[in-house]
CSV table of C-alpha atoms in Angstrom, one decimal:
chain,number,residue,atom,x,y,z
V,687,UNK,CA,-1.2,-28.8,-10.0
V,688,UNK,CA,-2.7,-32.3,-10.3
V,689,UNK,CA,-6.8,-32.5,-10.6
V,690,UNK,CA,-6.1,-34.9,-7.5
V,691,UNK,CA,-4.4,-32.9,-5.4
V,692,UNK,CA,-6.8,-30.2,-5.8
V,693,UNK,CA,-9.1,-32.5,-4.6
V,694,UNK,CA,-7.6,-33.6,-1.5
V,695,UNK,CA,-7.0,-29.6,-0.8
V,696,UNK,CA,-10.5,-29.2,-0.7
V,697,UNK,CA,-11.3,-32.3,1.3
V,698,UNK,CA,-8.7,-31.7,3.8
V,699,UNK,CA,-10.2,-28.4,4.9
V,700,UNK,CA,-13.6,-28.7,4.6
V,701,UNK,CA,-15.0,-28.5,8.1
V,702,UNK,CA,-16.7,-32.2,7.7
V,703,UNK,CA,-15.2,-34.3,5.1
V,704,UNK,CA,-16.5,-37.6,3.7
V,705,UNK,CA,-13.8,-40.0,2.7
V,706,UNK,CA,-13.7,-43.0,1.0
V,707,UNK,CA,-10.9,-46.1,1.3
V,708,UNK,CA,-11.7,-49.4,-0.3
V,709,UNK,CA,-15.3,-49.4,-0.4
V,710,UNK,CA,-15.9,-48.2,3.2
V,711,UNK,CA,-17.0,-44.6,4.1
V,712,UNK,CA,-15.7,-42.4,7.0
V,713,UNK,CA,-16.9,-38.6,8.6
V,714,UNK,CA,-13.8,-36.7,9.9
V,715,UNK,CA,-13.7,-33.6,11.4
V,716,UNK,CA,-10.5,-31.5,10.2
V,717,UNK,CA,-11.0,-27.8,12.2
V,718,UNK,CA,-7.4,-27.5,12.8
V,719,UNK,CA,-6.5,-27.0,9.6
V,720,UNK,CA,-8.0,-24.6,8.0
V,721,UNK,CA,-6.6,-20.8,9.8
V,722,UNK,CA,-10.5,-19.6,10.1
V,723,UNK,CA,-9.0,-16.1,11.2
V,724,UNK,CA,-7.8,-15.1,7.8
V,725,UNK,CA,-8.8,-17.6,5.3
V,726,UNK,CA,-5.1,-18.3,3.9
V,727,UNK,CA,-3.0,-21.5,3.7
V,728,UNK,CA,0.1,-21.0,5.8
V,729,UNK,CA,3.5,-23.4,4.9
V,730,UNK,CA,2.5,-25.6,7.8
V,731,UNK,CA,-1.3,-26.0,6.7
V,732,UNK,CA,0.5,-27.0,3.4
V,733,UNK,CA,3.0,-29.3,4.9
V,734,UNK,CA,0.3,-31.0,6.5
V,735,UNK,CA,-1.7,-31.5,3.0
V,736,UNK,CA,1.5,-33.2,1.5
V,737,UNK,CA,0.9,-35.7,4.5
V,738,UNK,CA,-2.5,-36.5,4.4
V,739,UNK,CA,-2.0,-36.9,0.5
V,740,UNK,CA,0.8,-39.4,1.2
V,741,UNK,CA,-1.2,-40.8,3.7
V,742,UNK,CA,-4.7,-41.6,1.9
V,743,UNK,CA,-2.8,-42.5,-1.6
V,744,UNK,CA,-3.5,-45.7,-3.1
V,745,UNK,CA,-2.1,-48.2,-5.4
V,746,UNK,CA,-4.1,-46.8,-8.5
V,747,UNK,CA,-4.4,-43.2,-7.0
V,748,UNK,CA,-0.6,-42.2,-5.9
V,749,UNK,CA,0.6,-38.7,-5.0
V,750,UNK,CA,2.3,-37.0,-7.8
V,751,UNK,CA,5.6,-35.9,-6.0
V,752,UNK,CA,6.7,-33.8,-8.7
V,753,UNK,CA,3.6,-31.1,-8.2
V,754,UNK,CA,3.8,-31.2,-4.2
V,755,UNK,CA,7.3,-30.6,-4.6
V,756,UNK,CA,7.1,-27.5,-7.0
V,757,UNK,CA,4.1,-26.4,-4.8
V,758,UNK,CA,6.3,-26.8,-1.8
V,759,UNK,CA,8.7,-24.3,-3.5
V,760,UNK,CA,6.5,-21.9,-4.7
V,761,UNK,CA,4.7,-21.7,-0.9
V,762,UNK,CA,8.1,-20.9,0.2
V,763,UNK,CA,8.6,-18.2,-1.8
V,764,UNK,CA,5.5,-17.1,-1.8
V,765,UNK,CA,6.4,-16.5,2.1
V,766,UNK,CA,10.0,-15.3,1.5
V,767,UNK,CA,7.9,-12.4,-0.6
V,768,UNK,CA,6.0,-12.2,2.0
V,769,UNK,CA,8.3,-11.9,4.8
V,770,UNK,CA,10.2,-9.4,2.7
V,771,UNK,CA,6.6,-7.7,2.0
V,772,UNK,CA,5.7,-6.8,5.6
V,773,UNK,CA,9.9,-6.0,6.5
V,774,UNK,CA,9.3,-3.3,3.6
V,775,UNK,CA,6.5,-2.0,5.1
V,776,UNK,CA,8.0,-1.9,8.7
V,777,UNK,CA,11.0,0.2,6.9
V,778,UNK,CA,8.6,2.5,5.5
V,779,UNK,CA,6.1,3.0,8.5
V,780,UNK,CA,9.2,4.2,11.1
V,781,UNK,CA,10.6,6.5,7.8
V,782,UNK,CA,7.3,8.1,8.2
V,783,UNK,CA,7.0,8.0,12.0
V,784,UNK,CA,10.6,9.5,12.1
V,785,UNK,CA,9.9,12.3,9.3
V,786,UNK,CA,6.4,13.6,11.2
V,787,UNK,CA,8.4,13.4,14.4
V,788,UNK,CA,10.9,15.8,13.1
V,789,UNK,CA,8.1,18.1,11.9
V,790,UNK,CA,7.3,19.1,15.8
V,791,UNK,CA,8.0,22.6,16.8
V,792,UNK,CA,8.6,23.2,13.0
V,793,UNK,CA,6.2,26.1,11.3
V,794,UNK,CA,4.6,24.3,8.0
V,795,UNK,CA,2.2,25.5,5.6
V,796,UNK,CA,-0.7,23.0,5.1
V,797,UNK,CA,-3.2,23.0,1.9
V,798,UNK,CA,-6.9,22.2,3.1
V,799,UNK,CA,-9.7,22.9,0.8
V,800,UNK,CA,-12.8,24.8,1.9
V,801,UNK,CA,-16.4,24.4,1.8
V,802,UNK,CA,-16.4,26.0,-1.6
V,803,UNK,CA,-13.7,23.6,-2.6
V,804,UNK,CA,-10.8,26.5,-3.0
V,805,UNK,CA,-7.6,26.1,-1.5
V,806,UNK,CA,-6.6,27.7,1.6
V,807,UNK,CA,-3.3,28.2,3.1
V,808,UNK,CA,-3.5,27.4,6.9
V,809,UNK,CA,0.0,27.8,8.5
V,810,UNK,CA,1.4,27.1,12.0
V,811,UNK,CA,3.7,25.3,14.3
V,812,UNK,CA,3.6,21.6,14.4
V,813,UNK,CA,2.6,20.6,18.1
V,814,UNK,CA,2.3,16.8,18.0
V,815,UNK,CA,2.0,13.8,15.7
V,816,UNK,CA,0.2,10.5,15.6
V,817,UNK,CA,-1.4,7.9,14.2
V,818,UNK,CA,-5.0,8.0,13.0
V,819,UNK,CA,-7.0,5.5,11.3
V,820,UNK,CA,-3.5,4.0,9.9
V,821,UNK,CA,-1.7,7.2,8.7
V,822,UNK,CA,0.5,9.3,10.5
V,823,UNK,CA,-1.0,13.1,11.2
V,824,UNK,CA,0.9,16.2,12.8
V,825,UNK,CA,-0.8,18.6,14.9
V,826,UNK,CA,-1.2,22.1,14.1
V,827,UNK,CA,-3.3,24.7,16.4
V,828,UNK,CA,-5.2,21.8,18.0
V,829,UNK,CA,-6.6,20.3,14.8
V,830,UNK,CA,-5.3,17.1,12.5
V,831,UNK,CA,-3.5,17.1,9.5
V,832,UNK,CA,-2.4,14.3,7.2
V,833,UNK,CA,1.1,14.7,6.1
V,834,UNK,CA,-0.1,14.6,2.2
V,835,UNK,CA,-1.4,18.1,3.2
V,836,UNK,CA,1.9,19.6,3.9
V,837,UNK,CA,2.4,22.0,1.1
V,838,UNK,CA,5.7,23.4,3.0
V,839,UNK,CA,8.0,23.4,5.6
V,840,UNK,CA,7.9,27.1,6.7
V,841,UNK,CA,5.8,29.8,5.5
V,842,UNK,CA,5.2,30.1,1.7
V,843,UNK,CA,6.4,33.4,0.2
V,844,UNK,CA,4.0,36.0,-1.2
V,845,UNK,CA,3.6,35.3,-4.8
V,846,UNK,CA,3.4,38.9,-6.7
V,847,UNK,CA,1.3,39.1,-9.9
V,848,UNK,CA,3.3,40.0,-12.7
V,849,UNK,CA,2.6,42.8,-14.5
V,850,UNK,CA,0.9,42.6,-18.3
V,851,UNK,CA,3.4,44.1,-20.8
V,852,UNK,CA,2.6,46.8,-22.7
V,853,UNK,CA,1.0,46.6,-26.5
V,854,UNK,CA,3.3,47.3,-28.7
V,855,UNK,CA,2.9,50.8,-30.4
V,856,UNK,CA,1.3,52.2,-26.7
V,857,UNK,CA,3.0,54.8,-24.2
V,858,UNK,CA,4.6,56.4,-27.2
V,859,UNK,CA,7.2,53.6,-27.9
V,860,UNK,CA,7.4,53.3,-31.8
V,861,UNK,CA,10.1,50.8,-31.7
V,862,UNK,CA,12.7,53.2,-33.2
V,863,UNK,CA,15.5,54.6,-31.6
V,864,UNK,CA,14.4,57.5,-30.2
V,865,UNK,CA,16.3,60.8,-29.7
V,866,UNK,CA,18.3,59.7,-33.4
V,867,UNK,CA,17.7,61.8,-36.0
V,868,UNK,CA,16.2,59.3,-39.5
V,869,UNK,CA,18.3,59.6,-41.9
V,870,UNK,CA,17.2,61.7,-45.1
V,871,UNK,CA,17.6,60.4,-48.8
């Protein structure tokens, strides 16, 4: 991007800009341009940068076609990527709105830590879901859970302790074959 055209960017959006033409100064106003709400160029804010540059070039100061044009086509697909951005994240937020929705009248089994920071198993029916502070939650006996905190659907099974083998040469068990009678030689 040309030094010049930087320059103009700049001037174009600054709330009062001072231009000079042939010797004679100007104050303009330019509040339309610049998208105050979210502080980002937009194609059209662009689009209307490429005519003020054709506008206010001069014989020794002409716009460099060459860099507005590849800026033109990296602003659009800067907002293909974009459009294909927020379509993505349209996709996954009804995935997610559809999976939680499915979760009602389902038992789960949900993982919440506990004041002494240990893991408890909490498990119940799924009553509701919604949408709190951005991410989907279910509803279980009245209270809020975040889907990350599903550890299953259903009730986990009881997980037995498995029992320490024995040492060897304990409960009798030489490691022979007993009731054999050992050879004599």
């Amino acid at each position: 991007m040309s030094d010049t055209f930087i320059g103009n960017l700049t001037n174009a959006y600054a709330p009062s800009v001072l231009r000079t033409t042939a010797g004679t100064s100007t104050q303009q106003t330019n509040s339309t341009a610049y998208n105050g709400t979210n502080g980002t160029l937009e194609m059209t804010d662009f689009l209307m940068l490429m005519v003020e540059q054709f506008k206010n070039q001069t014989i020794d100061n002409t716009a460099d076609t060459s860099d507005m044009m590849n800026q033109l086509v990296q602003m659009s697909v800067m907002e293909s990527m974009t459009q294909v951005t927020t379509a993505i994240q349209t996709l996954t937020d009804a995935n997610v709105l559809t999976y939680a929705s499915s979760l009602v009248g389902k038992e789960v089994t949900l993982g919440v830590y506990n004041d002494q920071g240990e893991l408890e198993e909490i498990t119940g029916v799924v009553q509701a879901t919604g949408t709190y502070e951005g991410q989907q939650v279910i509803f279980v006996d009245d209270k809020a859970y975040t889907l990350n905190q599903i550890m299953a659907i259903g009730k986990l099974p009881e997980v037995e302790e498995p029992e320490e083998p024995e040492e060897p040469g304990e409960g009798g068990d030489t490691g022979g074959n007993e009731g054999e009678e050992t050879p004599q030689v």
